[in-house]
Amino acid sequence: MTEPLLRMSGVRAYYDGVEALHGIDITVDTGEVVVVLGANGAGKTTTLRSICQLTTTTGEIRFDGDLISGASTSSIVRRGIAMVPQGRGTLGDLSVEDNLLAGAVTRRDKGVAGDIASWYETFPRLAQRRHQTAGSLSGGEQQMLAIARALMLRPRLLLMDEPSLGLAPVIVRDLFDVLARINRERGVAIVLVEQNAVLALDIAQRGYVLEAGNLVLSASADQLRQDDAVRLAYLGN
Amino acid sequence: MGTVLSQAVSGGQADLDVVAARRRRARLRAVLVVIVLLAAFSVWAVIDGGAQLYLQRFFDGITNGLLYGLAALSLVIVFKATGIINFAQGPMAMLGCYLALTVLEMWPMPVLLAIVIAMVVSGLGGAVLERVLIRPFDPDNHMAIIIVTLALFLGFNALAALVWGFRPLSFPSPFPQGTADAIEIAGARLSYQAIGTALLVVGAVVVLELVLNRTRLGLSFRCVANDVANSRLLGIDIGRTVQFSWALAAAVGTLGACLIAPSTYVDPGFMNKILVYAFAAATLGGLDSIRGALAGGLLTGLSVSLVTGYLPGVGSELGLVVGFAMIIAVLQFKPAGLFGNRAMERV
């Protein structure tokens, strides 16, 4: 078996010395969409923050075979892991165009202008508002900008934290179409933390269920959809 | 993809536009109040003392104001990146000024070149200072860092006294400074020195805007100024960006000190008074706005020049009182300043 793109082994995470993750093992293969389910406070966001080393962790995290636990967030991002945090993570005072440029601020190649043009093609709404500040965009537009900005990094792994939060249902459906298409066309692996389990499982191949900082279930998306406990807790039937 | 989205997302747009419009109106109203106050004072001043005297005070106020604005800029640059007011900025600029003087003494060269050399050296010094004395502290522990800058304030004053002594030195102007080197407008004198200084300040601000808006480091700086946590997720090295802001502020501060020095003198404490005016300018402009700092500087310069020039009993030595009064008034009535965003966002 080849080495997965991301491998977390026995990862524990701490906030001010209090353990929030109690040793979890997660793998993500190249080009795969993996969903992380769990109740509020189960440690979903902490899992994503651990990957980017935004919290203190112990245990081993490897990206593409290289040890990244203990590295700085900026060096991890430069390796090709982009995260869209809860609340979008766009820079409200900067224009839409500057946000996209900022997404590529660590890149040294000549393709940045071309990438921005292609995102404007994908989201014409962003092109119209390119000189407006990101803070003046609506929630849906900001989420689109956040995704485009994250992909300006040309990452191999995209971490999405609750992208549907605060968006109208029709926009959420569209958002997941976009994510599925990014995964299919660009081969970007995605780790998706999401309350909307129905839609998330639709585009995911595999999933994990977290409970109070422990991993309680790891299965394919189909198996998760059939699982009684998951159906009861996250699918509402 | 994205088509349904494009049509559906405009729902919350109206509210945001309303908020933005209200903010613009509040800003306009505040600026108008200040302008009306200044205009009313000016009308009284012209009636009281004649147009020529008023014009002279006006020119003095604008020239000083631009320099206060430049000094305020060096405070604003660091504040934007870190949320910290660098109390050592005045003494840092003073050291830069001494440096230019020393360079001039050792190697004869044009004054402007000596100023540029001093700016580069102070920039490097600012970067080292950040790395050695500021970065080791938790960036969220503002109190600790502010106390470090206060310690630097005292330390630098003592250092300058040790190296250069307390004797006031004169600083050569990069522009002709004779009594004849001036143009006359309606009887008021506008010296070449004032015009040249004003052009240099404007040039420096244009260069600064270009650096911040057109370079990779400038973009990183604007990201960090906006949101540190999210900047980290962009792969930006926060420490190096903050270091860049210290270097930039130190260079701008040195330029300001070298342009102020010809009309005062250089001694270890000569920038401390200017620092008060810079604080007034920066708070008036709203601490996190570059254009605001410049506008705040102009308003401070004008107010100090007019108030000390016309109000009986407020002599020129009471200029500092005017500066402090402005700081207190702004913090009381408009804590975000005229152009700032920070405090308004919390409302």
PDB file of N, CA, C and O in Angstrom, chain B residues 148-205:
ATOM      1  N   VAL B 148       8.133  47.292  27.129  1.00  0.00           N
ATOM      2  CA  VAL B 148       9.449  47.215  26.475  1.00  0.00           C
ATOM      3  C   VAL B 148       9.703  48.493  25.674  1.00  0.00           C
ATOM      4  O   VAL B 148      10.794  49.071  25.737  1.00  0.00           O
ATOM      5  N   THR B 149       8.684  48.981  24.944  1.00  0.00           N
ATOM      6  CA  THR B 149       8.907  50.198  24.141  1.00  0.00           C
ATOM      7  C   THR B 149       9.136  51.409  25.053  1.00  0.00           C
ATOM      8  O   THR B 149       9.917  52.295  24.717  1.00  0.00           O
ATOM      9  N   LEU B 150       8.477  51.414  26.233  1.00  0.00           N
ATOM     10  CA  LEU B 150       8.726  52.515  27.179  1.00  0.00           C
ATOM     11  C   LEU B 150      10.164  52.469  27.697  1.00  0.00           C
ATOM     12  O   LEU B 150      10.833  53.497  27.827  1.00  0.00           O
ATOM     13  N   ALA B 151      10.628  51.243  27.955  1.00  0.00           N
ATOM     14  CA  ALA B 151      12.009  51.087  28.414  1.00  0.00           C
ATOM     15  C   ALA B 151      12.969  51.562  27.321  1.00  0.00           C
ATOM     16  O   ALA B 151      13.968  52.238  27.600  1.00  0.00           O
ATOM     17  N   LEU B 152      12.640  51.218  26.068  1.00  0.00           N
ATOM     18  CA  LEU B 152      13.488  51.654  24.959  1.00  0.00           C
ATOM     19  C   LEU B 152      13.500  53.175  24.852  1.00  0.00           C
ATOM     20  O   LEU B 152      14.520  53.787  24.539  1.00  0.00           O
ATOM     21  N   PHE B 153      12.330  53.784  25.101  1.00  0.00           N
ATOM     22  CA  PHE B 153      12.207  55.241  25.082  1.00  0.00           C
ATOM     23  C   PHE B 153      13.264  55.862  25.988  1.00  0.00           C
ATOM     24  O   PHE B 153      14.045  56.722  25.581  1.00  0.00           O
ATOM     25  N   LEU B 154      13.315  55.376  27.239  1.00  0.00           N
ATOM     26  CA  LEU B 154      14.287  55.909  28.197  1.00  0.00           C
ATOM     27  C   LEU B 154      15.710  55.532  27.803  1.00  0.00           C
ATOM     28  O   LEU B 154      16.631  56.347  27.848  1.00  0.00           O
ATOM     29  N   GLY B 155      15.877  54.276  27.393  1.00  0.00           N
ATOM     30  CA  GLY B 155      17.205  53.772  27.051  1.00  0.00           C
ATOM     31  C   GLY B 155      17.831  54.547  25.907  1.00  0.00           C
ATOM     32  O   GLY B 155      19.001  54.925  25.953  1.00  0.00           O
ATOM     33  N   PHE B 156      17.043  54.796  24.865  1.00  0.00           N
ATOM     34  CA  PHE B 156      17.576  55.492  23.691  1.00  0.00           C
ATOM     35  C   PHE B 156      17.935  56.940  24.032  1.00  0.00           C
ATOM     36  O   PHE B 156      18.934  57.464  23.552  1.00  0.00           O
ATOM     37  N   ASN B 157      17.087  57.588  24.839  1.00  0.00           N
ATOM     38  CA  ASN B 157      17.406  58.953  25.264  1.00  0.00           C
ATOM     39  C   ASN B 157      18.746  58.986  25.990  1.00  0.00           C
ATOM     40  O   ASN B 157      19.595  59.837  25.726  1.00  0.00           O
ATOM     41  N   ALA B 158      18.946  58.003  26.889  1.00  0.00           N
ATOM     42  CA  ALA B 158      20.193  57.950  27.654  1.00  0.00           C
ATOM     43  C   ALA B 158      21.374  57.645  26.734  1.00  0.00           C
ATOM     44  O   ALA B 158      22.444  58.248  26.843  1.00  0.00           O
ATOM     45  N   LEU B 159      21.145  56.724  25.795  1.00  0.00           N
ATOM     46  CA  LEU B 159      22.209  56.330  24.870  1.00  0.00           C
ATOM     47  C   LEU B 159      22.684  57.536  24.052  1.00  0.00           C
ATOM     48  O   LEU B 159      23.893  57.774  23.910  1.00  0.00           O
ATOM     49  N   ALA B 160      21.717  58.301  23.541  1.00  0.00           N
ATOM     50  CA  ALA B 160      22.073  59.469  22.724  1.00  0.00           C
ATOM     51  C   ALA B 160      22.849  60.477  23.550  1.00  0.00           C
ATOM     52  O   ALA B 160      23.838  61.062  23.080  1.00  0.00           O
ATOM     53  N   ALA B 161      22.425  60.671  24.802  1.00  0.00           N
ATOM     54  CA  ALA B 161      23.114  61.622  25.676  1.00  0.00           C
ATOM     55  C   ALA B 161      24.551  61.164  25.919  1.00  0.00           C
ATOM     56  O   ALA B 161      25.489  61.966  25.943  1.00  0.00           O
ATOM     57  N   LEU B 162      24.709  59.850  26.063  1.00  0.00           N
ATOM     58  CA  LEU B 162      26.024  59.276  26.319  1.00  0.00           C
ATOM     59  C   LEU B 162      26.946  59.478  25.111  1.00  0.00           C
ATOM     60  O   LEU B 162      28.106  59.847  25.245  1.00  0.00           O
ATOM     61  N   VAL B 163      26.426  59.224  23.930  1.00  0.00           N
ATOM     62  CA  VAL B 163      27.257  59.254  22.717  1.00  0.00           C
ATOM     63  C   VAL B 163      27.460  60.681  22.218  1.00  0.00           C
ATOM     64  O   VAL B 163      28.566  61.077  21.873  1.00  0.00           O
ATOM     65  N   TRP B 164      26.380  61.453  22.171  1.00  0.00           N
ATOM     66  CA  TRP B 164      26.462  62.768  21.531  1.00  0.00           C
ATOM     67  C   TRP B 164      26.369  63.940  22.516  1.00  0.00           C
ATOM     68  O   TRP B 164      26.512  65.081  22.125  1.00  0.00           O
ATOM     69  N   GLY B 165      26.062  63.648  23.774  1.00  0.00           N
ATOM     70  CA  GLY B 165      25.967  64.717  24.768  1.00  0.00           C
ATOM     71  C   GLY B 165      24.666  65.483  24.693  1.00  0.00           C
ATOM     72  O   GLY B 165      23.829  65.231  23.810  1.00  0.00           O
ATOM     73  N   PHE B 166      24.457  66.417  25.624  1.00  0.00           N
ATOM     74  CA  PHE B 166      23.193  67.151  25.687  1.00  0.00           C
ATOM     75  C   PHE B 166      23.219  68.433  24.860  1.00  0.00           C
ATOM     76  O   PHE B 166      22.202  69.081  24.689  1.00  0.00           O
ATOM     77  N   ARG B 167      24.428  68.812  24.386  1.00  0.00           N
ATOM     78  CA  ARG B 167      24.539  70.082  23.669  1.00  0.00           C
ATOM     79  C   ARG B 167      23.679  70.058  22.401  1.00  0.00           C
ATOM     80  O   ARG B 167      23.816  69.157  21.578  1.00  0.00           O
ATOM     81  N   PRO B 168      22.770  71.044  22.245  1.00  0.00           N
ATOM     82  CA  PRO B 168      21.941  71.063  21.029  1.00  0.00           C
ATOM     83  C   PRO B 168      22.812  71.296  19.794  1.00  0.00           C
ATOM     84  O   PRO B 168      23.659  72.188  19.788  1.00  0.00           O
ATOM     85  N   LEU B 169      22.629  70.478  18.793  1.00  0.00           N
ATOM     86  CA  LEU B 169      23.364  70.623  17.540  1.00  0.00           C
ATOM     87  C   LEU B 169      22.410  71.132  16.471  1.00  0.00           C
ATOM     88  O   LEU B 169      21.211  70.876  16.518  1.00  0.00           O
ATOM     89  N   SER B 170      22.964  71.849  15.472  1.00  0.00           N
ATOM     90  CA  SER B 170      22.083  72.277  14.387  1.00  0.00           C
ATOM     91  C   SER B 170      22.190  71.271  13.242  1.00  0.00           C
ATOM     92  O   SER B 170      23.227  70.637  13.037  1.00  0.00           O
ATOM     93  N   PHE B 171      21.082  71.101  12.555  1.00  0.00           N
ATOM     94  CA  PHE B 171      21.021  70.122  11.469  1.00  0.00           C
ATOM     95  C   PHE B 171      20.876  70.891  10.159  1.00  0.00           C
ATOM     96  O   PHE B 171      19.986  71.728  10.038  1.00  0.00           O
ATOM     97  N   PRO B 172      21.748  70.617   9.175  1.00  0.00           N
ATOM     98  CA  PRO B 172      21.655  71.371   7.926  1.00  0.00           C
ATOM     99  C   PRO B 172      20.396  70.982   7.139  1.00  0.00           C
ATOM    100  O   PRO B 172      20.009  69.822   7.121  1.00  0.00           O
ATOM    101  N   SER B 173      19.777  71.972   6.516  1.00  0.00           N
ATOM    102  CA  SER B 173      18.599  71.678   5.702  1.00  0.00           C
ATOM    103  C   SER B 173      19.041  71.198   4.324  1.00  0.00           C
ATOM    104  O   SER B 173      20.029  71.685   3.788  1.00  0.00           O
ATOM    105  N   PRO B 174      18.337  70.248   3.738  1.00  0.00           N
ATOM    106  CA  PRO B 174      18.680  69.845   2.373  1.00  0.00           C
ATOM    107  C   PRO B 174      18.284  70.916   1.353  1.00  0.00           C
ATOM    108  O   PRO B 174      18.596  70.774   0.169  1.00  0.00           O
ATOM    109  N   PHE B 175      17.623  71.953   1.789  1.00  0.00           N
ATOM    110  CA  PHE B 175      17.149  73.004   0.868  1.00  0.00           C
ATOM    111  C   PHE B 175      17.740  74.349   1.269  1.00  0.00           C
ATOM    112  O   PHE B 175      18.138  74.533   2.410  1.00  0.00           O
ATOM    113  N   PRO B 176      17.799  75.303   0.307  1.00  0.00           N
ATOM    114  CA  PRO B 176      18.322  76.628   0.642  1.00  0.00           C
ATOM    115  C   PRO B 176      17.514  77.246   1.772  1.00  0.00           C
ATOM    116  O   PRO B 176      16.281  77.138   1.798  1.00  0.00           O
ATOM    117  N   GLN B 177      18.228  77.885   2.722  1.00  0.00           N
ATOM    118  CA  GLN B 177      17.549  78.293   3.953  1.00  0.00           C
ATOM    119  C   GLN B 177      17.710  79.784   4.253  1.00  0.00           C
ATOM    120  O   GLN B 177      17.330  80.240   5.328  1.00  0.00           O
ATOM    121  N   GLY B 178      18.317  80.536   3.299  1.00  0.00           N
ATOM    122  CA  GLY B 178      18.538  81.963   3.551  1.00  0.00           C
ATOM    123  C   GLY B 178      17.235  82.741   3.654  1.00  0.00           C
ATOM    124  O   GLY B 178      16.155  82.221   3.333  1.00  0.00           O
ATOM    125  N   THR B 179      17.335  83.997   4.108  1.00  0.00           N
ATOM    126  CA  THR B 179      16.120  84.804   4.270  1.00  0.00           C
ATOM    127  C   THR B 179      15.492  85.122   2.919  1.00  0.00           C
ATOM    128  O   THR B 179      14.286  85.343   2.827  1.00  0.00           O
ATOM    129  N   ALA B 180      16.309  85.119   1.845  1.00  0.00           N
ATOM    130  CA  ALA B 180      15.766  85.453   0.526  1.00  0.00           C
ATOM    131  C   ALA B 180      15.169  84.240  -0.181  1.00  0.00           C
ATOM    132  O   ALA B 180      14.482  84.389  -1.191  1.00  0.00           O
ATOM    133  N   ASP B 181      15.468  83.030   0.358  1.00  0.00           N
ATOM    134  CA  ASP B 181      15.009  81.813  -0.324  1.00  0.00           C
ATOM    135  C   ASP B 181      13.557  81.514   0.014  1.00  0.00           C
ATOM    136  O   ASP B 181      13.256  80.558   0.745  1.00  0.00           O
ATOM    137  N   ALA B 182      12.667  82.314  -0.524  1.00  0.00           N
ATOM    138  CA  ALA B 182      11.261  82.109  -0.221  1.00  0.00           C
ATOM    139  C   ALA B 182      10.420  82.777  -1.301  1.00  0.00           C
ATOM    140  O   ALA B 182      10.899  83.667  -2.002  1.00  0.00           O
ATOM    141  N   ILE B 183       9.193  82.307  -1.468  1.00  0.00           N
ATOM    142  CA  ILE B 183       8.286  83.052  -2.320  1.00  0.00           C
ATOM    143  C   ILE B 183       7.291  83.770  -1.413  1.00  0.00           C
ATOM    144  O   ILE B 183       7.030  83.331  -0.287  1.00  0.00           O
ATOM    145  N   GLU B 184       6.764  84.883  -1.924  1.00  0.00           N
ATOM    146  CA  GLU B 184       5.813  85.639  -1.115  1.00  0.00           C
ATOM    147  C   GLU B 184       4.427  85.525  -1.718  1.00  0.00           C
ATOM    148  O   GLU B 184       4.241  85.710  -2.909  1.00  0.00           O
ATOM    149  N   ILE B 185       3.465  85.171  -0.868  1.00  0.00           N
ATOM    150  CA  ILE B 185       2.076  85.122  -1.321  1.00  0.00           C
ATOM    151  C   ILE B 185       1.293  86.077  -0.431  1.00  0.00           C
ATOM    152  O   ILE B 185       1.200  85.858   0.784  1.00  0.00           O
ATOM    153  N   ALA B 186       0.772  87.135  -1.021  1.00  0.00           N
ATOM    154  CA  ALA B 186      -0.002  88.145  -0.280  1.00  0.00           C
ATOM    155  C   ALA B 186       0.729  88.585   0.977  1.00  0.00           C
ATOM    156  O   ALA B 186       0.149  88.702   2.050  1.00  0.00           O
ATOM    157  N   GLY B 187       2.034  88.755   0.857  1.00  0.00           N
ATOM    158  CA  GLY B 187       2.802  89.274   1.986  1.00  0.00           C
ATOM    159  C   GLY B 187       3.293  88.201   2.933  1.00  0.00           C
ATOM    160  O   GLY B 187       4.137  88.457   3.777  1.00  0.00           O
ATOM    161  N   ALA B 188       2.761  86.960   2.818  1.00  0.00           N
ATOM    162  CA  ALA B 188       3.207  85.897   3.713  1.00  0.00           C
ATOM    163  C   ALA B 188       4.368  85.143   3.063  1.00  0.00           C
ATOM    164  O   ALA B 188       4.408  84.976   1.856  1.00  0.00           O
ATOM    165  N   ARG B 189       5.304  84.687   3.919  1.00  0.00           N
ATOM    166  CA  ARG B 189       6.504  84.035   3.431  1.00  0.00           C
ATOM    167  C   ARG B 189       6.305  82.524   3.355  1.00  0.00           C
ATOM    168  O   ARG B 189       5.886  81.893   4.315  1.00  0.00           O
ATOM    169  N   LEU B 190       6.641  81.958   2.188  1.00  0.00           N
ATOM    170  CA  LEU B 190       6.618  80.499   2.070  1.00  0.00           C
ATOM    171  C   LEU B 190       8.022  80.109   1.617  1.00  0.00           C
ATOM    172  O   LEU B 190       8.383  80.288   0.451  1.00  0.00           O
ATOM    173  N   SER B 191       8.813  79.576   2.554  1.00  0.00           N
ATOM    174  CA  SER B 191      10.221  79.333   2.261  1.00  0.00           C
ATOM    175  C   SER B 191      10.411  78.125   1.353  1.00  0.00           C
ATOM    176  O   SER B 191       9.581  77.214   1.329  1.00  0.00           O
ATOM    177  N   TYR B 192      11.531  78.131   0.606  1.00  0.00           N
ATOM    178  CA  TYR B 192      11.859  76.962  -0.222  1.00  0.00           C
ATOM    179  C   TYR B 192      11.991  75.729   0.636  1.00  0.00           C
ATOM    180  O   TYR B 192      11.635  74.622   0.235  1.00  0.00           O
ATOM    181  N   GLN B 193      12.526  75.950   1.849  1.00  0.00           N
ATOM    182  CA  GLN B 193      12.676  74.848   2.809  1.00  0.00           C
ATOM    183  C   GLN B 193      11.316  74.194   3.081  1.00  0.00           C
ATOM    184  O   GLN B 193      11.187  72.970   3.055  1.00  0.00           O
ATOM    185  N   ALA B 194      10.285  75.035   3.300  1.00  0.00           N
ATOM    186  CA  ALA B 194       8.946  74.487   3.580  1.00  0.00           C
ATOM    187  C   ALA B 194       8.410  73.750   2.359  1.00  0.00           C
ATOM    188  O   ALA B 194       7.846  72.650   2.465  1.00  0.00           O
ATOM    189  N   ILE B 195       8.592  74.364   1.165  1.00  0.00           N
ATOM    190  CA  ILE B 195       8.076  73.736  -0.054  1.00  0.00           C
ATOM    191  C   ILE B 195       8.783  72.405  -0.305  1.00  0.00           C
ATOM    192  O   ILE B 195       8.139  71.381  -0.579  1.00  0.00           O
ATOM    193  N   GLY B 196      10.124  72.422  -0.194  1.00  0.00           N
ATOM    194  CA  GLY B 196      10.893  71.201  -0.421  1.00  0.00           C
ATOM    195  C   GLY B 196      10.503  70.104   0.556  1.00  0.00           C
ATOM    196  O   GLY B 196      10.310  68.945   0.177  1.00  0.00           O
ATOM    197  N   THR B 197      10.362  70.484   1.844  1.00  0.00           N
ATOM    198  CA  THR B 197       9.964  69.513   2.860  1.00  0.00           C
ATOM    199  C   THR B 197       8.612  68.902   2.527  1.00  0.00           C
ATOM    200  O   THR B 197       8.426  67.680   2.577  1.00  0.00           O
ATOM    201  N   ALA B 198       7.670  69.780   2.141  1.00  0.00           N
ATOM    202  CA  ALA B 198       6.330  69.292   1.812  1.00  0.00           C
ATOM    203  C   ALA B 198       6.393  68.305   0.649  1.00  0.00           C
ATOM    204  O   ALA B 198       5.767  67.239   0.685  1.00  0.00           O
ATOM    205  N   LEU B 199       7.184  68.647  -0.387  1.00  0.00           N
ATOM    206  CA  LEU B 199       7.289  67.750  -1.542  1.00  0.00           C
ATOM    207  C   LEU B 199       7.900  66.404  -1.134  1.00  0.00           C
ATOM    208  O   LEU B 199       7.438  65.345  -1.574  1.00  0.00           O
ATOM    209  N   LEU B 200       8.927  66.456  -0.270  1.00  0.00           N
ATOM    210  CA  LEU B 200       9.553  65.209   0.185  1.00  0.00           C
ATOM    211  C   LEU B 200       8.571  64.338   0.955  1.00  0.00           C
ATOM    212  O   LEU B 200       8.526  63.122   0.774  1.00  0.00           O
ATOM    213  N   VAL B 201       7.782  64.977   1.825  1.00  0.00           N
ATOM    214  CA  VAL B 201       6.812  64.207   2.613  1.00  0.00           C
ATOM    215  C   VAL B 201       5.794  63.543   1.681  1.00  0.00           C
ATOM    216  O   VAL B 201       5.509  62.346   1.797  1.00  0.00           O
ATOM    217  N   VAL B 202       5.282  64.332   0.726  1.00  0.00           N
ATOM    218  CA  VAL B 202       4.304  63.774  -0.208  1.00  0.00           C
ATOM    219  C   VAL B 202       4.937  62.625  -1.005  1.00  0.00           C
ATOM    220  O   VAL B 202       4.342  61.551  -1.170  1.00  0.00           O
ATOM    221  N   GLY B 203       6.181  62.849  -1.456  1.00  0.00           N
ATOM    222  CA  GLY B 203       6.890  61.795  -2.189  1.00  0.00           C
ATOM    223  C   GLY B 203       7.042  60.538  -1.352  1.00  0.00           C
ATOM    224  O   GLY B 203       6.813  59.425  -1.834  1.00  0.00           O
ATOM    225  N   ALA B 204       7.406  60.718  -0.077  1.00  0.00           N
ATOM    226  CA  ALA B 204       7.601  59.567   0.804  1.00  0.00           C
ATOM    227  C   ALA B 204       6.303  58.786   0.977  1.00  0.00           C
ATOM    228  O   ALA B 204       6.298  57.554   0.976  1.00  0.00           O
ATOM    229  N   VAL B 205       5.192  59.522   1.098  1.00  0.00           N
ATOM    230  CA  VAL B 205       3.906  58.844   1.290  1.00  0.00           C
ATOM    231  C   VAL B 205       3.524  58.069   0.027  1.00  0.00           C
ATOM    232  O   VAL B 205       3.027  56.937   0.095  1.00  0.00           O
TER     233      VAL B 205
END
